[in-house]
mmCIF file of C-alpha atoms in Angstrom:
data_model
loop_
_atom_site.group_PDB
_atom_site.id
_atom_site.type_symbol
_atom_site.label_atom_id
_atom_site.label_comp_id
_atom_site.label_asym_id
_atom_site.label_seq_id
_atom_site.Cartn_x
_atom_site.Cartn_y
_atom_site.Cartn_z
ATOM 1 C CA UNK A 1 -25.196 5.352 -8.770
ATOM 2 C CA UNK A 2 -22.616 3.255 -10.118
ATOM 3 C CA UNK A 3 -22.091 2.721 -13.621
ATOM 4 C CA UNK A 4 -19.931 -0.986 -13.291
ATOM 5 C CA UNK A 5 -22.642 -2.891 -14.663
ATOM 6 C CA UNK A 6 -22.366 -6.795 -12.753
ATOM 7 C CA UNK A 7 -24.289 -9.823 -14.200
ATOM 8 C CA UNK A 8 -26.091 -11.816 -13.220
ATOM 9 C CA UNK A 9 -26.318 -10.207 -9.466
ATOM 10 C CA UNK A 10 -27.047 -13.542 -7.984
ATOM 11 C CA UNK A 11 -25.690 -17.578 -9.070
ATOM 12 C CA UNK A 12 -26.177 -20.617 -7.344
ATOM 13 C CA UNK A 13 -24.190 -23.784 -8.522
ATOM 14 C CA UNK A 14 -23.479 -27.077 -7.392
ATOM 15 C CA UNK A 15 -19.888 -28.278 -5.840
ATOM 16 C CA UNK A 16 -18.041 -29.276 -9.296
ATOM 17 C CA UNK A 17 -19.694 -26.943 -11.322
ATOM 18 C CA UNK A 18 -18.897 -24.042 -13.274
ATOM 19 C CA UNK A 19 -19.532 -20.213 -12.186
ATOM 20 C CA UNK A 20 -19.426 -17.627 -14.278
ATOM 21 C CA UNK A 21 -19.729 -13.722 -13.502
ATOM 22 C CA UNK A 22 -19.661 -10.743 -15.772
ATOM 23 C CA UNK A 23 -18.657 -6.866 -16.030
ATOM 24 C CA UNK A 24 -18.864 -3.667 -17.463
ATOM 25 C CA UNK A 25 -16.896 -1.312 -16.355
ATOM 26 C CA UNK A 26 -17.476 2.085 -16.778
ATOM 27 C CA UNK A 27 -17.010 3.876 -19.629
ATOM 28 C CA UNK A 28 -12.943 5.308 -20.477
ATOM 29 C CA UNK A 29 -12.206 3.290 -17.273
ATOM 30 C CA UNK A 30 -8.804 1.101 -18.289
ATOM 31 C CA UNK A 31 -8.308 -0.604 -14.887
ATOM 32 C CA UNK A 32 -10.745 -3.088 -13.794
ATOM 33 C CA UNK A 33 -10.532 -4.875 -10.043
ATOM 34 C CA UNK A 34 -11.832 -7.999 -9.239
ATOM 35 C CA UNK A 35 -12.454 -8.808 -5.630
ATOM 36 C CA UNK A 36 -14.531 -11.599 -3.190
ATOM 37 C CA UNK A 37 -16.213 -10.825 -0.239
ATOM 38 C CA UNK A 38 -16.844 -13.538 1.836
ATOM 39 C CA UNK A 39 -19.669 -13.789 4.457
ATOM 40 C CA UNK A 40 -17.654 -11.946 7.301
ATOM 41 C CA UNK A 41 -17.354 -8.878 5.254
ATOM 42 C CA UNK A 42 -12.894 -9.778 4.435
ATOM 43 C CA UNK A 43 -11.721 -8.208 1.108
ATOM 44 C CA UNK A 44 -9.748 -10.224 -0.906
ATOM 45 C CA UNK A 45 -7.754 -9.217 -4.171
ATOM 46 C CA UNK A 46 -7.941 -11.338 -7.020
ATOM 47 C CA UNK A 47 -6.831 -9.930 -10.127
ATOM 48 C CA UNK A 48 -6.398 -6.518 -12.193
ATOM 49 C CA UNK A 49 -6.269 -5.336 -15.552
ATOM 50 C CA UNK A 50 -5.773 -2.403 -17.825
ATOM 51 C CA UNK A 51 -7.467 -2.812 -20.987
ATOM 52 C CA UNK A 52 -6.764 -6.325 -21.662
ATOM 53 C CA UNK A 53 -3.451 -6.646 -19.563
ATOM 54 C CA UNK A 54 -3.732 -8.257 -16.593
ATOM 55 C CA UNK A 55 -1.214 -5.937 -14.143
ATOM 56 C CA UNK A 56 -1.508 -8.414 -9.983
ATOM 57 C CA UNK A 57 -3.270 -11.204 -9.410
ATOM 58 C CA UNK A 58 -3.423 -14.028 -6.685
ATOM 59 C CA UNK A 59 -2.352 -17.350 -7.267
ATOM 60 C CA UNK A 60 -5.754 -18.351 -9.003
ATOM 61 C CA UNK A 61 -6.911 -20.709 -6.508
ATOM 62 C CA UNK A 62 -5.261 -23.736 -7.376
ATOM 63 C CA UNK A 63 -6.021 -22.298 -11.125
ATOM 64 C CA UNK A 64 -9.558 -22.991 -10.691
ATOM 65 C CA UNK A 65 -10.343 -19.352 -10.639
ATOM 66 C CA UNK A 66 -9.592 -17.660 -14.915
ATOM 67 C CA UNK A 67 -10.428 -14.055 -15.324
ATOM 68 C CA UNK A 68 -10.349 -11.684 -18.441
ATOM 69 C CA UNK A 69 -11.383 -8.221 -19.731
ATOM 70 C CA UNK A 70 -11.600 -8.692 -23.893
ATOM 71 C CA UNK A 71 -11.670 -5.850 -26.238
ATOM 72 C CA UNK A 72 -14.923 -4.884 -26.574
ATOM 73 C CA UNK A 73 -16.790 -7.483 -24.563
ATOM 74 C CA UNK A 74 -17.493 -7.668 -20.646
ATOM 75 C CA UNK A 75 -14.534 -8.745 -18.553
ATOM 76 C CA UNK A 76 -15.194 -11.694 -16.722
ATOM 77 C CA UNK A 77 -14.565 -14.538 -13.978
ATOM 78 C CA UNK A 78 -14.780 -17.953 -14.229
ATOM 79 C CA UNK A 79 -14.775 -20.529 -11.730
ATOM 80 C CA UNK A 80 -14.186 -24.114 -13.501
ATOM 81 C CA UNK A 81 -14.952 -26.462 -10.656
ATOM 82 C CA UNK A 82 -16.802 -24.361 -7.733
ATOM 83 C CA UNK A 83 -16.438 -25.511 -4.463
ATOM 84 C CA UNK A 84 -18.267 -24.340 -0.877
ATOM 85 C CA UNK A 85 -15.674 -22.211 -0.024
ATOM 86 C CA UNK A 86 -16.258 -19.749 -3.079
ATOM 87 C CA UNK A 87 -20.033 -19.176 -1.766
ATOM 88 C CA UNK A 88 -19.161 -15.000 -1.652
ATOM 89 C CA UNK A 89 -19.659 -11.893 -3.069
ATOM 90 C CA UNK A 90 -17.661 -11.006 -5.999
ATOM 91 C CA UNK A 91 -17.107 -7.415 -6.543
ATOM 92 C CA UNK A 92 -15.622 -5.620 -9.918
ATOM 93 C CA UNK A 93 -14.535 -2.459 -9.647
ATOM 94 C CA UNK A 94 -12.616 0.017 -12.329
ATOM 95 C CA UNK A 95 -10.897 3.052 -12.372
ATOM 96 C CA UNK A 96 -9.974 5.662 -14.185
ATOM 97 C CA UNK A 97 -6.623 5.748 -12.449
ATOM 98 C CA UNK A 98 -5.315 9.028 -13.958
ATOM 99 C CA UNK A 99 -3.880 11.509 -12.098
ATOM 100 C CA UNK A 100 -6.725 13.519 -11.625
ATOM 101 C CA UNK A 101 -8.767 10.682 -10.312
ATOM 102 C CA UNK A 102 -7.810 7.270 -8.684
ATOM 103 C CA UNK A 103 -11.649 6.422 -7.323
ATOM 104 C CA UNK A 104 -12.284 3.151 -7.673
ATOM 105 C CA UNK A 105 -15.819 2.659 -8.669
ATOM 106 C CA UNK A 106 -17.821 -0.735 -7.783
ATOM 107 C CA UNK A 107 -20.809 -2.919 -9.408
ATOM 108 C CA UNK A 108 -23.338 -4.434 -7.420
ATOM 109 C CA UNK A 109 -21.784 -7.654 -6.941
ATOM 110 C CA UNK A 110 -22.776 -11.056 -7.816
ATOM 111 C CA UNK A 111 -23.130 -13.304 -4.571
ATOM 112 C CA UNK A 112 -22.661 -16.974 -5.466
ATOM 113 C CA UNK A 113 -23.398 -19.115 -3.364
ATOM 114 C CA UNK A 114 -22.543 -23.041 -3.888
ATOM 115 C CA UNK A 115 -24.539 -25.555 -2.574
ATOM 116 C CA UNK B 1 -1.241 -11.138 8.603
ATOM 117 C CA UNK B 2 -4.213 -7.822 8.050
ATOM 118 C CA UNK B 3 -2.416 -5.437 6.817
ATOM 119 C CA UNK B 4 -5.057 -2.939 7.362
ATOM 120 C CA UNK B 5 -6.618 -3.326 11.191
ATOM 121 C CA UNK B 6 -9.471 -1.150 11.934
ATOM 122 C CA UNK B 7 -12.124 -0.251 14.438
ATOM 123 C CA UNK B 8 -14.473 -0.821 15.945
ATOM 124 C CA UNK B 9 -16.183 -4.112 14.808
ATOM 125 C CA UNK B 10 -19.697 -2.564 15.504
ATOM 126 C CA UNK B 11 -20.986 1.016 16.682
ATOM 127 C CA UNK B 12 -24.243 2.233 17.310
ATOM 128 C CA UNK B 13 -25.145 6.291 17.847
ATOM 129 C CA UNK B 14 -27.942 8.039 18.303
ATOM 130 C CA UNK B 15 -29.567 9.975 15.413
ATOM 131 C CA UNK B 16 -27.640 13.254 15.561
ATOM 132 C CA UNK B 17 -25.019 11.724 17.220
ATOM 133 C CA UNK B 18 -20.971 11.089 16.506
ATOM 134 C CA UNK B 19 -19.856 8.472 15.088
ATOM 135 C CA UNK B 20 -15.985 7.048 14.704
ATOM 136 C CA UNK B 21 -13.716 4.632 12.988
ATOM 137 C CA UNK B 22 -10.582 3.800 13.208
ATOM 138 C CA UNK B 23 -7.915 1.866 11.022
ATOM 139 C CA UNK B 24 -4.288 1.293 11.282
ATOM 140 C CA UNK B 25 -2.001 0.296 8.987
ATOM 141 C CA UNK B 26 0.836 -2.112 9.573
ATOM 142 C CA UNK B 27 2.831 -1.877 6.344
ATOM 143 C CA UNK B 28 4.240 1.315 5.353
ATOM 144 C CA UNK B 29 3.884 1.028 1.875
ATOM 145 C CA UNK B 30 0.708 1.699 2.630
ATOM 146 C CA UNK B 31 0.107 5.442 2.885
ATOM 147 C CA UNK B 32 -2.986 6.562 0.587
ATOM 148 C CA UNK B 33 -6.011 5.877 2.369
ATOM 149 C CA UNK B 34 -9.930 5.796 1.416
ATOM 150 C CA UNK B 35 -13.062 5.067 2.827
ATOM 151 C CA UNK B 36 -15.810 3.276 1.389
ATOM 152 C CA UNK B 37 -19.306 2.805 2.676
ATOM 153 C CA UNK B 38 -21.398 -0.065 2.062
ATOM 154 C CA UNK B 39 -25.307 -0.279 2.099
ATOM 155 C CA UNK B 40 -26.844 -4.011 2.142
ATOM 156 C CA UNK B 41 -27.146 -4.969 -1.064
ATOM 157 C CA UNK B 42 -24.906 -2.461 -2.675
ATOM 158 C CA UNK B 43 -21.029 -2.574 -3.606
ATOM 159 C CA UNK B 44 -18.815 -0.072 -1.664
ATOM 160 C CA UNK B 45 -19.050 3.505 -2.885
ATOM 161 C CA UNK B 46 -16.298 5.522 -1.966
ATOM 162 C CA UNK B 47 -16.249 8.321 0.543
ATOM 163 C CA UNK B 48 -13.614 10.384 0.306
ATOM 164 C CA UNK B 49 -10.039 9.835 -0.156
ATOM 165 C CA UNK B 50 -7.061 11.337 2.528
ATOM 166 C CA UNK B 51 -3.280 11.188 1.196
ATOM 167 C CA UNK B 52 -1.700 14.067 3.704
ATOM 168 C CA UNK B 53 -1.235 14.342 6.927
ATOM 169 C CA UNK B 54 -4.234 16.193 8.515
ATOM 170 C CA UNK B 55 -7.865 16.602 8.401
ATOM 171 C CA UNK B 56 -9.989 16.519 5.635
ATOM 172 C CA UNK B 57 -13.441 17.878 5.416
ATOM 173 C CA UNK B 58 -16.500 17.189 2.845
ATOM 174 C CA UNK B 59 -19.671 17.848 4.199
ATOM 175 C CA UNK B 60 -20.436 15.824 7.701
ATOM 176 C CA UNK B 61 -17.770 13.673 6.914
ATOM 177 C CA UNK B 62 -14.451 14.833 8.383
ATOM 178 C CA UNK B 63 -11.052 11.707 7.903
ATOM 179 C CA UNK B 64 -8.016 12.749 9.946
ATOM 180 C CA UNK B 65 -4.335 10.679 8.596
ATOM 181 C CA UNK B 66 -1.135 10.350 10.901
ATOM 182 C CA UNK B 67 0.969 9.170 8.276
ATOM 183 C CA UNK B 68 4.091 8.830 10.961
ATOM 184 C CA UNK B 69 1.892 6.268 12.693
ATOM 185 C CA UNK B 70 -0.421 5.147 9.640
ATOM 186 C CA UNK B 71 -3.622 5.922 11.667
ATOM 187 C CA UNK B 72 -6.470 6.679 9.615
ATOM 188 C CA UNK B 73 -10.106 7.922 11.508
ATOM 189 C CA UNK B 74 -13.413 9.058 9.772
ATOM 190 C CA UNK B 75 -16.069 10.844 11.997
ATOM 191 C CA UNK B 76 -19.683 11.607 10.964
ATOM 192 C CA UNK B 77 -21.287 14.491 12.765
ATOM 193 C CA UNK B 78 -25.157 14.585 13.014
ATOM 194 C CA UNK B 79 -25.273 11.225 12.200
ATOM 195 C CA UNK B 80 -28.339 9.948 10.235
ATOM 196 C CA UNK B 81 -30.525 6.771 10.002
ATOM 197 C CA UNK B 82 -29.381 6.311 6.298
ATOM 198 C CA UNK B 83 -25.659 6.489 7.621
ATOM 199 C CA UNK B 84 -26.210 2.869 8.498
ATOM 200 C CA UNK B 85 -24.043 0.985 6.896
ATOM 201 C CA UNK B 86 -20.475 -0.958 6.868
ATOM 202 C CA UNK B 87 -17.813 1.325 6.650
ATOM 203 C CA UNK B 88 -14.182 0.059 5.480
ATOM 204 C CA UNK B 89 -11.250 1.869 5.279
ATOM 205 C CA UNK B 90 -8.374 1.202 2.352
ATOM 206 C CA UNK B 91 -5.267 1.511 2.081
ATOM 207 C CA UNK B 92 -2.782 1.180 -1.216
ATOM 208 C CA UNK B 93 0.623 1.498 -2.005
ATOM 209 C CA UNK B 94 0.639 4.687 -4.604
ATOM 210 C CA UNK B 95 -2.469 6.975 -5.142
ATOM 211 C CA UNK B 96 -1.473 7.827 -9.171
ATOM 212 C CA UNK B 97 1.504 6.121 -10.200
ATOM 213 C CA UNK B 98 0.838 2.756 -10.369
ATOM 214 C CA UNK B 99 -2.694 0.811 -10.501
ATOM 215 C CA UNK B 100 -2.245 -0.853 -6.959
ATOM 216 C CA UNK B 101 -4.428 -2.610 -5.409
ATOM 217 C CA UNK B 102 -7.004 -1.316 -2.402
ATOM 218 C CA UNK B 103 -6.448 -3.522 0.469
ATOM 219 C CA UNK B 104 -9.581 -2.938 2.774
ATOM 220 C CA UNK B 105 -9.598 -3.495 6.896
ATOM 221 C CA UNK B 106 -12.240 -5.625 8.162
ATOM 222 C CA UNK B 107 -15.072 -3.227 8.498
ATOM 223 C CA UNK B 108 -17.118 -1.574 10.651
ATOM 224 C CA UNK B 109 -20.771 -2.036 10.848
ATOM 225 C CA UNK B 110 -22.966 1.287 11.960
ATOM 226 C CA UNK B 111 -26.023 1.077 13.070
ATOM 227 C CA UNK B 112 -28.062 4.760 13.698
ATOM 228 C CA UNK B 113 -30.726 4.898 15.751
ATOM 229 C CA UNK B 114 -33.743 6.845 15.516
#
């Protein structure tokens, strides 16, 4: 079972309003992935980190999308104005991306859906 | 443009029965490969990963890379009910050197039947 820990696993907001997802990645992993799902199954990338770095992202969005992975607290994605368009499933995934091991492990998801 | 193309859209096999996906990438960066398996309701859990030309083996699982042509295939031998599933294949640029990004085909949704 995976051990990326997503929160909560399912949000409903209103156009305009703010979304907000959380994540625990698994323990010693340094990369985390965020991506969305959307409702015909398509991956998209939206932003990594190690530890607190971010390493790719996307162009946020039009900035509405923010994302970060504090020291010691669950990484997380905001949405600051959610639109219909973001109704998906957003996926976090880390990694221990050594040598031995470049598995990427993924949470549950949380599905938003915006109404 | 997908990057990653893969196939088919939808399969369904008998229980016992073969069952076979296909992706192709269109980049060569791309040349590490994965596939991940999706219940409903789940994230993707990884299947098993292929980086050299060849087959690979684990189990009933069995991926086969042509990494002149960047074709990618999984099979599943004796197929089960609980094999049902979407199954996406991944692609990224460097397996250990870098912390690239997975960029996933479109999926494949498998349907066993009893």
């Amino acid at each position: 079972n995976s051990k990326v820990i997503q929160t909560p696993r399912y949000l409903v907001k209103g156009q305009g309003q703010k979304a907000k997802m959380r994540c625990i990645p698994e323990k010693g992993h340094p990369v985390v992935f965020w991506y969305q799902q959307n409702k015909n199954n398509e991956f998209k990338f939206l932003i990594n980190f190690q530890n607190q770095e971010v390493l790719q992202q996307i162009d946020m969005t039009e900035k509405r999308f923010s994302a970060e992975c504090p020291s010691n607290s669950p990484c997380s994605l905001e949405i600051q104005s959610s639109e219909a368009g973001d109704s998906a499933l957003y996926l976090c995934a880390s990694s221990p991306w050594d040598r031995a091991n470049t598995e990427v492990f993924f949470g549950k998801g949380t599905r938003l859906t915006v109404v | 443009q997908q990057k990653v193309q893969q196939s088919p859209e939808s399969l369904s096999v008998p229980e016992g029965g073969m069952a076979s996906f296909n992706c192709t990438s269109s980049d060569r960066n791309f040349q590490y490969f994965w596939w991940y398996r999706q219940h409903s309701g789940e994230g993707p859990k990884a299947l098993m990963s292929i980086f050299s030309d060849g087959d690979k083996k684990e189990g009933r699982f069995t991926a086969h890379l042509n990494k002149a042509s960047l074709h990618v295939s999984l099979h599943i031998r004796d197929s089960q009910p609980s094999d049902s599933a979407l199954y996406f294949c991944a692609a990224s640029e460097i397996a250990s050197s870098s912390f690239s990004k997975l960029v996933f085909g479109q999926g494949t949704s498998l349907s066993v039947v009893p």
